[in-house]
Short mmCIF file of C-alpha atoms in Angstrom, two decimals:
data_model
loop_
_atom_site.label_atom_id
_atom_site.label_comp_id
_atom_site.label_asym_id
_atom_site.label_seq_id
_atom_site.Cartn_x
_atom_site.Cartn_y
_atom_site.Cartn_z
CA MET A 166 11.47 -7.95 21.54
CA ARG A 167 12.44 -4.80 23.41
CA LEU A 168 15.41 -2.68 22.40
CA SER A 169 17.99 -1.33 24.79
CA THR A 170 18.62 2.41 25.07
CA SER A 171 22.03 1.94 23.47
CA LEU A 172 20.51 0.17 20.48
CA LEU A 173 17.95 2.92 20.06
CA ALA A 174 20.71 5.49 20.12
CA ALA A 175 22.65 3.54 17.54
CA ALA A 176 19.77 3.58 15.09
CA GLY A 177 18.57 7.17 15.35
CA ALA A 178 18.23 10.27 17.44
CA LEU A 179 15.64 10.70 20.16
CA PRO A 180 12.08 11.48 19.03
CA LEU A 181 10.60 14.94 18.74
CA ALA A 182 8.49 15.22 21.90
CA THR A 183 5.11 13.57 21.31
CA ALA A 184 4.85 14.19 17.56
CA GLN A 185 3.22 11.34 15.62
CA LEU A 186 3.43 10.18 12.06
CA HIS A 187 0.21 11.37 10.44
CA GLU A 188 0.37 14.66 12.30
CA LEU A 189 3.90 15.25 11.01
CA ALA A 190 3.13 14.08 7.47
CA VAL A 191 0.29 16.57 7.14
CA LYS A 192 2.45 19.35 8.55
CA ALA A 193 5.09 18.43 5.96
CA GLY A 194 2.53 18.81 3.15
CA LEU A 195 1.31 15.25 2.59
CA GLN A 196 -2.34 14.21 2.71
CA TYR A 197 -1.73 11.32 5.08
CA PHE A 198 0.48 8.78 6.77
CA GLY A 199 -1.49 5.57 7.16
CA ALA A 200 -1.44 1.89 8.08
CA ALA A 201 -3.23 -0.98 6.41
CA THR A 202 -5.08 -3.47 8.58
CA ASP A 203 -6.90 -6.79 8.36
CA THR A 204 -9.98 -8.37 9.91
CA PRO A 205 -9.56 -9.51 13.54
CA GLY A 206 -9.45 -13.26 14.03
CA PHE A 207 -8.20 -14.14 10.56
CA ARG A 208 -4.88 -14.91 8.84
CA GLU A 209 -1.83 -13.33 10.55
CA ARG A 210 -4.04 -11.78 13.25
CA GLU A 211 -5.63 -15.04 14.37
CA PRO A 212 -3.00 -16.18 16.94
CA TYR A 213 -2.83 -12.85 18.82
CA PRO A 214 -6.25 -11.93 20.26
CA GLU A 215 -4.63 -10.66 23.46
CA SER A 216 -2.94 -7.89 21.45
CA TYR A 217 -6.10 -6.48 19.85
CA ALA A 218 -6.94 -3.80 22.42
CA GLN A 219 -3.47 -2.24 22.41
CA TYR A 220 -3.20 -2.62 18.65
CA ASP A 221 -6.57 -0.94 18.08
CA ALA A 222 -5.66 1.98 20.32
CA ILE A 223 -2.58 2.71 18.18
CA LEU A 224 -4.33 2.17 14.85
CA GLU A 225 -7.27 4.38 15.74
CA ASP A 226 -5.15 7.27 17.05
CA PRO A 227 -5.81 10.07 14.53
CA LYS A 228 -2.40 11.66 15.12
CA GLU A 229 -0.61 8.41 14.34
CA PHE A 230 -2.49 7.17 11.29
CA GLY A 231 -4.83 9.25 9.15
CA GLN A 232 -5.50 6.65 6.50
CA THR A 233 -6.07 2.92 6.25
CA THR A 234 -6.41 0.14 3.66
CA PRO A 235 -7.93 -3.32 3.99
CA THR A 236 -5.03 -5.72 3.39
CA ASN A 237 -7.38 -8.52 2.31
CA GLY A 238 -11.05 -7.79 2.84
CA GLN A 239 -11.89 -6.27 -0.57
CA LYS A 240 -10.09 -8.88 -2.68
CA TRP A 241 -12.02 -11.07 -5.10
CA LEU A 242 -11.67 -14.20 -2.95
CA PHE A 243 -13.60 -12.59 -0.12
CA VAL A 244 -16.09 -10.30 -1.86
CA GLU A 245 -17.25 -12.58 -4.70
CA PRO A 246 -16.62 -16.16 -3.53
CA GLU A 247 -19.17 -17.53 -6.01
CA PRO A 248 -20.26 -16.05 -9.36
CA GLY A 249 -22.55 -13.12 -8.69
CA VAL A 250 -22.63 -13.78 -4.92
CA PHE A 251 -21.14 -10.88 -2.98
CA ASN A 252 -20.06 -10.68 0.65
CA PHE A 253 -18.73 -7.36 1.95
CA THR A 254 -18.29 -8.38 5.61
CA GLU A 255 -14.49 -8.20 5.69
CA GLY A 256 -14.23 -5.11 3.55
CA ASP A 257 -16.82 -3.40 5.72
CA TYR A 258 -14.78 -3.99 8.86
CA VAL A 259 -12.02 -1.67 7.60
CA ALA A 260 -14.34 0.73 5.77
CA ASP A 261 -16.40 1.17 8.94
CA LEU A 262 -13.25 1.64 11.02
CA ALA A 263 -12.09 4.36 8.63
CA ASN A 264 -15.46 6.10 8.87
CA ARG A 265 -15.63 5.81 12.66
CA THR A 266 -12.11 7.18 13.19
CA ASN A 267 -12.22 9.76 10.39
CA LYS A 268 -9.48 8.16 8.31
CA ILE A 269 -8.97 8.35 4.55
CA LEU A 270 -9.86 4.97 3.00
CA ARG A 271 -7.73 3.52 0.20
CA CYS A 272 -9.56 0.59 -1.36
CA HIS A 273 -7.68 -2.48 -2.61
CA ALA A 274 -7.90 -4.23 -5.13
CA LEU A 275 -10.48 -4.70 -7.89
CA VAL A 276 -8.51 -6.85 -10.35
CA TRP A 277 -5.54 -8.98 -9.27
CA HIS A 278 -4.20 -12.32 -10.42
CA SER A 279 -3.79 -13.60 -6.84
CA GLN A 280 -6.30 -14.33 -4.07
CA LEU A 281 -8.97 -14.92 -6.67
CA ALA A 282 -12.05 -16.97 -5.90
CA PRO A 283 -11.31 -20.48 -7.24
CA TRP A 284 -14.13 -20.28 -9.79
CA VAL A 285 -12.38 -17.41 -11.58
CA GLU A 286 -9.36 -19.57 -12.34
CA THR A 287 -11.17 -22.85 -13.08
CA THR A 288 -13.84 -21.54 -15.46
CA GLU A 289 -13.24 -22.16 -19.17
CA TRP A 290 -13.73 -18.55 -20.22
CA THR A 291 -14.87 -17.12 -23.48
CA LYS A 292 -13.80 -13.55 -24.11
CA GLU A 293 -17.34 -12.29 -23.68
CA GLY A 294 -17.89 -14.30 -20.52
CA LEU A 295 -14.76 -12.94 -18.85
CA ARG A 296 -15.58 -9.38 -19.92
CA GLU A 297 -18.98 -9.74 -18.26
CA ALA A 298 -17.43 -11.17 -15.08
CA ILE A 299 -14.94 -8.31 -14.78
CA VAL A 300 -17.59 -5.65 -15.39
CA ARG A 301 -19.99 -7.27 -12.92
CA HIS A 302 -17.31 -7.59 -10.24
CA ILE A 303 -16.11 -3.99 -10.51
CA THR A 304 -19.64 -2.64 -10.83
CA GLU A 305 -20.82 -4.42 -7.68
CA VAL A 306 -17.73 -3.87 -5.51
CA ALA A 307 -16.85 -0.30 -6.50
CA GLY A 308 -20.55 0.54 -6.56
CA TYR A 309 -21.07 -0.80 -3.05
CA TYR A 310 -18.18 1.35 -1.73
CA ARG A 311 -18.91 4.37 -3.93
CA GLY A 312 -18.26 7.60 -2.08
CA ARG A 313 -16.17 5.94 0.63
CA CYS A 314 -12.94 5.19 -1.25
CA ALA A 315 -10.58 8.11 -1.78
CA HIS A 316 -8.45 5.83 -3.96
CA TRP A 317 -9.08 2.51 -5.67
CA ASP A 318 -6.28 0.16 -6.65
CA VAL A 319 -8.11 -0.79 -9.82
CA LEU A 320 -5.37 -3.07 -11.10
CA ASN A 321 -2.76 -4.77 -8.94
CA GLU A 322 0.49 -6.38 -10.09
CA ALA A 323 -0.30 -6.81 -13.78
CA LEU A 324 3.41 -6.87 -14.66
CA ASP A 325 5.91 -9.70 -14.48
CA GLU A 326 9.42 -9.22 -13.14
CA ASP A 327 10.77 -8.39 -16.62
CA GLY A 328 8.20 -5.62 -17.13
CA THR A 329 6.02 -7.59 -19.56
CA TYR A 330 2.38 -8.35 -18.84
CA ARG A 331 1.82 -11.09 -16.27
CA LYS A 332 0.21 -14.18 -17.84
CA SER A 333 -2.84 -14.13 -15.58
CA VAL A 334 -6.22 -15.64 -16.34
CA PHE A 335 -7.32 -12.15 -17.38
CA TYR A 336 -4.42 -11.53 -19.75
CA ASN A 337 -4.46 -15.04 -21.20
CA VAL A 338 -8.08 -14.61 -22.33
CA LEU A 339 -8.36 -10.89 -23.09
CA GLY A 340 -4.83 -9.61 -23.47
CA GLU A 341 -4.27 -5.92 -22.80
CA GLU A 342 -8.00 -5.30 -23.23
CA TYR A 343 -8.76 -6.37 -19.65
CA ILE A 344 -6.65 -3.49 -18.30
CA ARG A 345 -8.57 -0.92 -20.31
CA LEU A 346 -11.86 -2.56 -19.37
CA ALA A 347 -11.07 -2.48 -15.65
CA PHE A 348 -10.21 1.23 -15.59
CA GLU A 349 -13.10 2.21 -17.90
CA THR A 350 -15.57 0.37 -15.68
CA ALA A 351 -14.18 1.74 -12.41
CA ALA A 352 -14.32 5.29 -13.77
CA LYS A 353 -17.99 4.88 -14.65
CA VAL A 354 -18.94 3.28 -11.34
CA ASP A 355 -17.09 5.64 -8.97
CA PRO A 356 -16.10 8.79 -10.87
CA GLU A 357 -14.97 10.60 -7.71
CA ALA A 358 -12.41 8.01 -6.58
CA LYS A 359 -8.78 8.36 -7.64
CA LEU A 360 -7.95 5.33 -9.78
CA TYR A 361 -4.53 3.71 -9.35
CA TYR A 362 -2.27 1.14 -10.90
CA ASN A 363 -0.47 -0.58 -7.98
CA ASP A 364 2.63 -2.80 -8.08
CA TYR A 365 5.83 -3.84 -6.32
CA GLY A 366 9.30 -3.45 -7.77
CA ILE A 367 8.47 -0.19 -9.54
CA GLU A 368 10.39 2.09 -7.16
CA ARG A 369 13.81 2.16 -8.88
CA PRO A 370 14.20 4.50 -11.87
CA ALA A 371 16.18 2.13 -14.11
CA SER A 372 14.13 -1.01 -13.37
CA VAL A 373 12.58 -2.80 -16.35
CA LYS A 374 9.46 -3.17 -14.24
CA THR A 375 9.30 0.60 -13.68
CA ALA A 376 9.56 0.99 -17.46
CA GLY A 377 6.71 -1.51 -17.78
CA ALA A 378 4.56 0.50 -15.39
CA VAL A 379 5.23 3.64 -17.40
CA ARG A 380 4.19 1.83 -20.61
CA LEU A 381 1.01 0.51 -18.98
CA VAL A 382 -0.03 3.95 -17.74
CA LYS A 383 0.85 5.57 -21.06
CA MET A 384 -1.27 2.97 -22.88
CA LEU A 385 -4.28 3.98 -20.78
CA LYS A 386 -3.62 7.70 -21.18
CA ASP A 387 -3.19 7.37 -24.94
CA ALA A 388 -6.56 5.56 -25.08
CA GLY A 389 -8.21 8.45 -23.21
CA ILE A 390 -8.97 6.23 -20.19
CA LYS A 391 -8.93 7.71 -16.71
CA ILE A 392 -6.00 6.76 -14.46
CA ASP A 393 -5.11 9.17 -11.68
CA GLY A 394 -2.18 7.61 -9.88
CA VAL A 395 0.56 5.03 -9.53
CA GLY A 396 0.93 3.12 -6.28
CA MET A 397 4.47 2.04 -5.43
CA GLN A 398 3.98 -0.81 -2.98
CA ALA A 399 7.51 -0.42 -1.61
CA HIS A 400 8.06 -3.85 -0.08
CA LEU A 401 11.72 -3.05 0.49
CA HIS A 402 14.84 -4.66 1.95
CA ALA A 403 16.80 -3.16 4.83
CA ASP A 404 20.14 -4.21 3.33
CA ASN A 405 19.46 -3.23 -0.28
CA HIS A 406 17.02 -0.44 -1.03
CA PRO A 407 16.67 2.56 -3.36
CA SER A 408 18.27 5.86 -2.44
CA GLU A 409 16.11 8.90 -1.78
CA ALA A 410 17.35 10.36 -5.06
CA ASP A 411 16.33 7.19 -6.93
CA LEU A 412 12.84 7.31 -5.44
CA ILE A 413 12.50 10.96 -6.40
CA ASN A 414 13.68 10.17 -9.94
CA THR A 415 11.09 7.39 -10.27
CA ILE A 416 8.31 9.60 -8.96
CA GLY A 417 9.34 12.14 -11.59
CA GLN A 418 8.79 9.57 -14.33
CA TYR A 419 5.26 8.87 -13.13
CA LYS A 420 4.57 12.59 -12.66
CA GLU A 421 4.85 13.03 -16.42
CA LEU A 422 1.78 10.80 -16.85
CA VAL A 423 -0.42 10.97 -13.73
CA ASP A 424 -1.52 13.55 -11.18
CA GLU A 425 -0.42 11.66 -8.09
CA VAL A 426 1.62 8.81 -6.69
CA ALA A 427 1.65 7.13 -3.29
CA PHE A 428 3.69 4.63 -1.34
CA THR A 429 0.92 2.11 -0.76
CA GLU A 430 2.25 -0.99 1.05
CA LEU A 431 5.51 0.07 2.68
CA ASP A 432 7.46 -2.39 4.78
CA VAL A 433 11.21 -2.96 5.12
CA ARG A 434 12.14 -6.54 5.81
CA ILE A 435 15.19 -7.67 7.73
CA LYS A 436 17.10 -10.93 7.33
CA MET A 437 16.70 -12.46 10.76
CA PRO A 438 17.97 -12.28 13.41
CA VAL A 439 17.64 -8.57 14.15
CA ASP A 440 20.74 -6.65 15.15
CA GLU A 441 21.77 -3.00 15.50
CA GLN A 442 23.19 -2.70 11.97
CA LYS A 443 20.09 -4.13 10.33
CA LEU A 444 17.84 -1.83 12.32
CA GLN A 445 20.01 1.11 11.28
CA TRP A 446 19.63 0.13 7.61
CA GLN A 447 15.90 -0.26 8.11
CA SER A 448 15.60 3.15 9.70
CA GLU A 449 17.51 4.71 6.83
CA CYS A 450 15.21 3.04 4.30
CA TYR A 451 12.04 4.28 5.97
CA GLN A 452 13.51 7.78 6.14
CA LYS A 453 14.36 7.73 2.43
CA VAL A 454 10.73 7.01 1.58
CA VAL A 455 9.60 9.88 3.82
CA GLY A 456 12.11 12.23 2.23
CA ALA A 457 11.22 11.25 -1.32
CA CYS A 458 7.50 11.74 -0.75
CA VAL A 459 7.81 15.05 1.08
CA LYS A 460 10.27 16.42 -1.48
CA THR A 461 7.79 15.60 -4.27
CA LYS A 462 4.66 16.53 -2.33
CA ASP A 463 3.16 18.17 -5.42
CA VAL A 464 2.55 14.63 -6.69
CA CYS A 465 3.27 12.23 -3.79
CA VAL A 466 0.15 12.31 -1.65
CA GLY A 467 0.98 9.93 1.16
CA ILE A 468 2.56 6.84 2.68
CA THR A 469 0.83 3.68 3.84
CA ILE A 470 2.68 1.00 5.80
CA TRP A 471 1.43 -2.56 5.27
CA ASP A 472 0.22 -2.89 8.86
CA PHE A 473 2.39 -1.57 11.69
CA TYR A 474 2.71 -4.46 14.17
CA ASP A 475 5.32 -7.14 13.38
CA PRO A 476 3.20 -10.17 14.37
CA PHE A 477 0.56 -9.12 11.82
CA SER A 478 3.02 -8.83 8.93
CA TRP A 479 2.79 -11.06 5.88
CA VAL A 480 6.58 -11.06 5.44
CA PRO A 481 7.65 -14.06 7.59
CA HIS A 482 4.94 -16.19 6.00
CA VAL A 483 6.13 -15.51 2.46
CA PHE A 484 9.86 -14.79 2.78
CA ALA A 485 11.46 -17.44 4.98
CA GLY A 486 14.14 -16.08 7.28
CA ASN A 487 12.88 -12.50 6.98
CA GLY A 488 10.82 -10.44 9.41
CA ALA A 489 10.68 -7.42 11.74
CA SER A 490 9.55 -5.35 8.75
CA LEU A 491 7.22 -2.88 10.45
CA LEU A 492 7.40 -0.25 13.22
CA TRP A 493 6.22 -1.98 16.40
CA PHE A 494 7.76 -5.16 17.84
CA GLU A 495 5.64 -7.92 19.36
CA ASP A 496 5.78 -6.30 22.82
CA PHE A 497 4.64 -2.98 21.29
CA SER A 498 8.01 -1.30 21.70
CA LYS A 499 8.86 0.75 18.62
CA HIS A 500 11.53 0.09 16.04
CA PRO A 501 14.23 2.76 15.79
CA ALA A 502 12.80 3.48 12.34
CA TYR A 503 9.81 5.14 13.99
CA ASP A 504 11.94 7.75 15.71
CA GLY A 505 14.06 8.05 12.58
CA MET A 506 11.01 9.04 10.57
CA VAL A 507 9.75 11.40 13.27
CA ASN A 508 13.08 13.20 13.32
CA TYR A 509 13.38 13.34 9.54
CA PHE A 510 9.86 14.71 9.21
CA GLY A 511 10.92 17.35 11.73
CA GLU A 512 13.99 18.28 9.69
CA LEU A 513 11.96 18.53 6.50
CA ILE A 514 9.30 20.68 8.16
CA GLU A 515 11.96 22.95 9.63
CA ALA A 516 13.57 23.32 6.19
CA GLN A 517 10.20 24.19 4.63
CA GLU A 518 9.50 26.77 7.30
CA GLY A 519 12.95 28.23 6.81
CA ASN A 520 12.41 28.51 3.07
CA ALA A 521 9.04 30.15 3.61
CA THR A 522 10.59 32.69 5.97
CA SER A 523 13.32 33.46 3.43
CA CYS A 524 10.71 34.04 0.73
CA ARG A 525 8.84 36.52 2.94
CA VAL A 526 11.92 38.57 3.78
#
């Protein structure tokens, strides 16, 4: 899909010259603006081999994206498909890309209830057996990538929608203990990595799930266990999303407990078909995330979008009737949200420079 000039104008002002997202984010005081990516030839990427060259050129541009995350390649299903048998091929694809293009690498995810190897869910676990499996998995995976991961999502989506613990195989056998065990083990194996709790639906300040995330982090802190950050996945909706003030409020709650937060899997889905109004809402949502992170840059370290090219998005495969959630359409034309973010970064940078000038006078 390619947008007309009138539609672009309707959804945001013209871009600031040739400025690009990571370049602007760093200038605004963040550590990075990044994009997650997956292994070529698999899953959502499989049907589009003709797009790889153009896609790779955008992804590898250091001014556009200064950070990346493997969307799938480090998950249990792929790295430990059989007990004690490890395969780092898919994780290495993204880790090597990050190293080759000088990008920050966020690693994802050591313990998660989904995309588990089948043996994890079918084994009749004793408590001791599952403890050993968790320790072995984290020790091998985090140990293999030691020194390469700036952040690790140690625990992903451990909360249910009501803010209580999700009844996963890990929780059903070990209860809350598995959470402490995961973070304790990760801290021993890779003491330099920033260790994160990562979840969706924890972006709104009054959400019961946000309250659950606060309780989970506080439990770890009270036990003296290292946790450095909270990852707000931010899988958001164009037509119903948090305000910038709400995002800032939520970040403030996490700031009381951890040293940093990040937007880790940002996308903004649209109820299809796309139209001007929906793209306007989407642009506004992306800008609110930018504003919230920059305005709390003492704790918010960066923003990662969950891939950048619409055909590679997970959204249409999981949420029927939704799509166009990223920043580049199938023909590689940009969503208006891209220019909206560029312009808002510019406004925020200008305001910072103005404040700095005032302080010097």
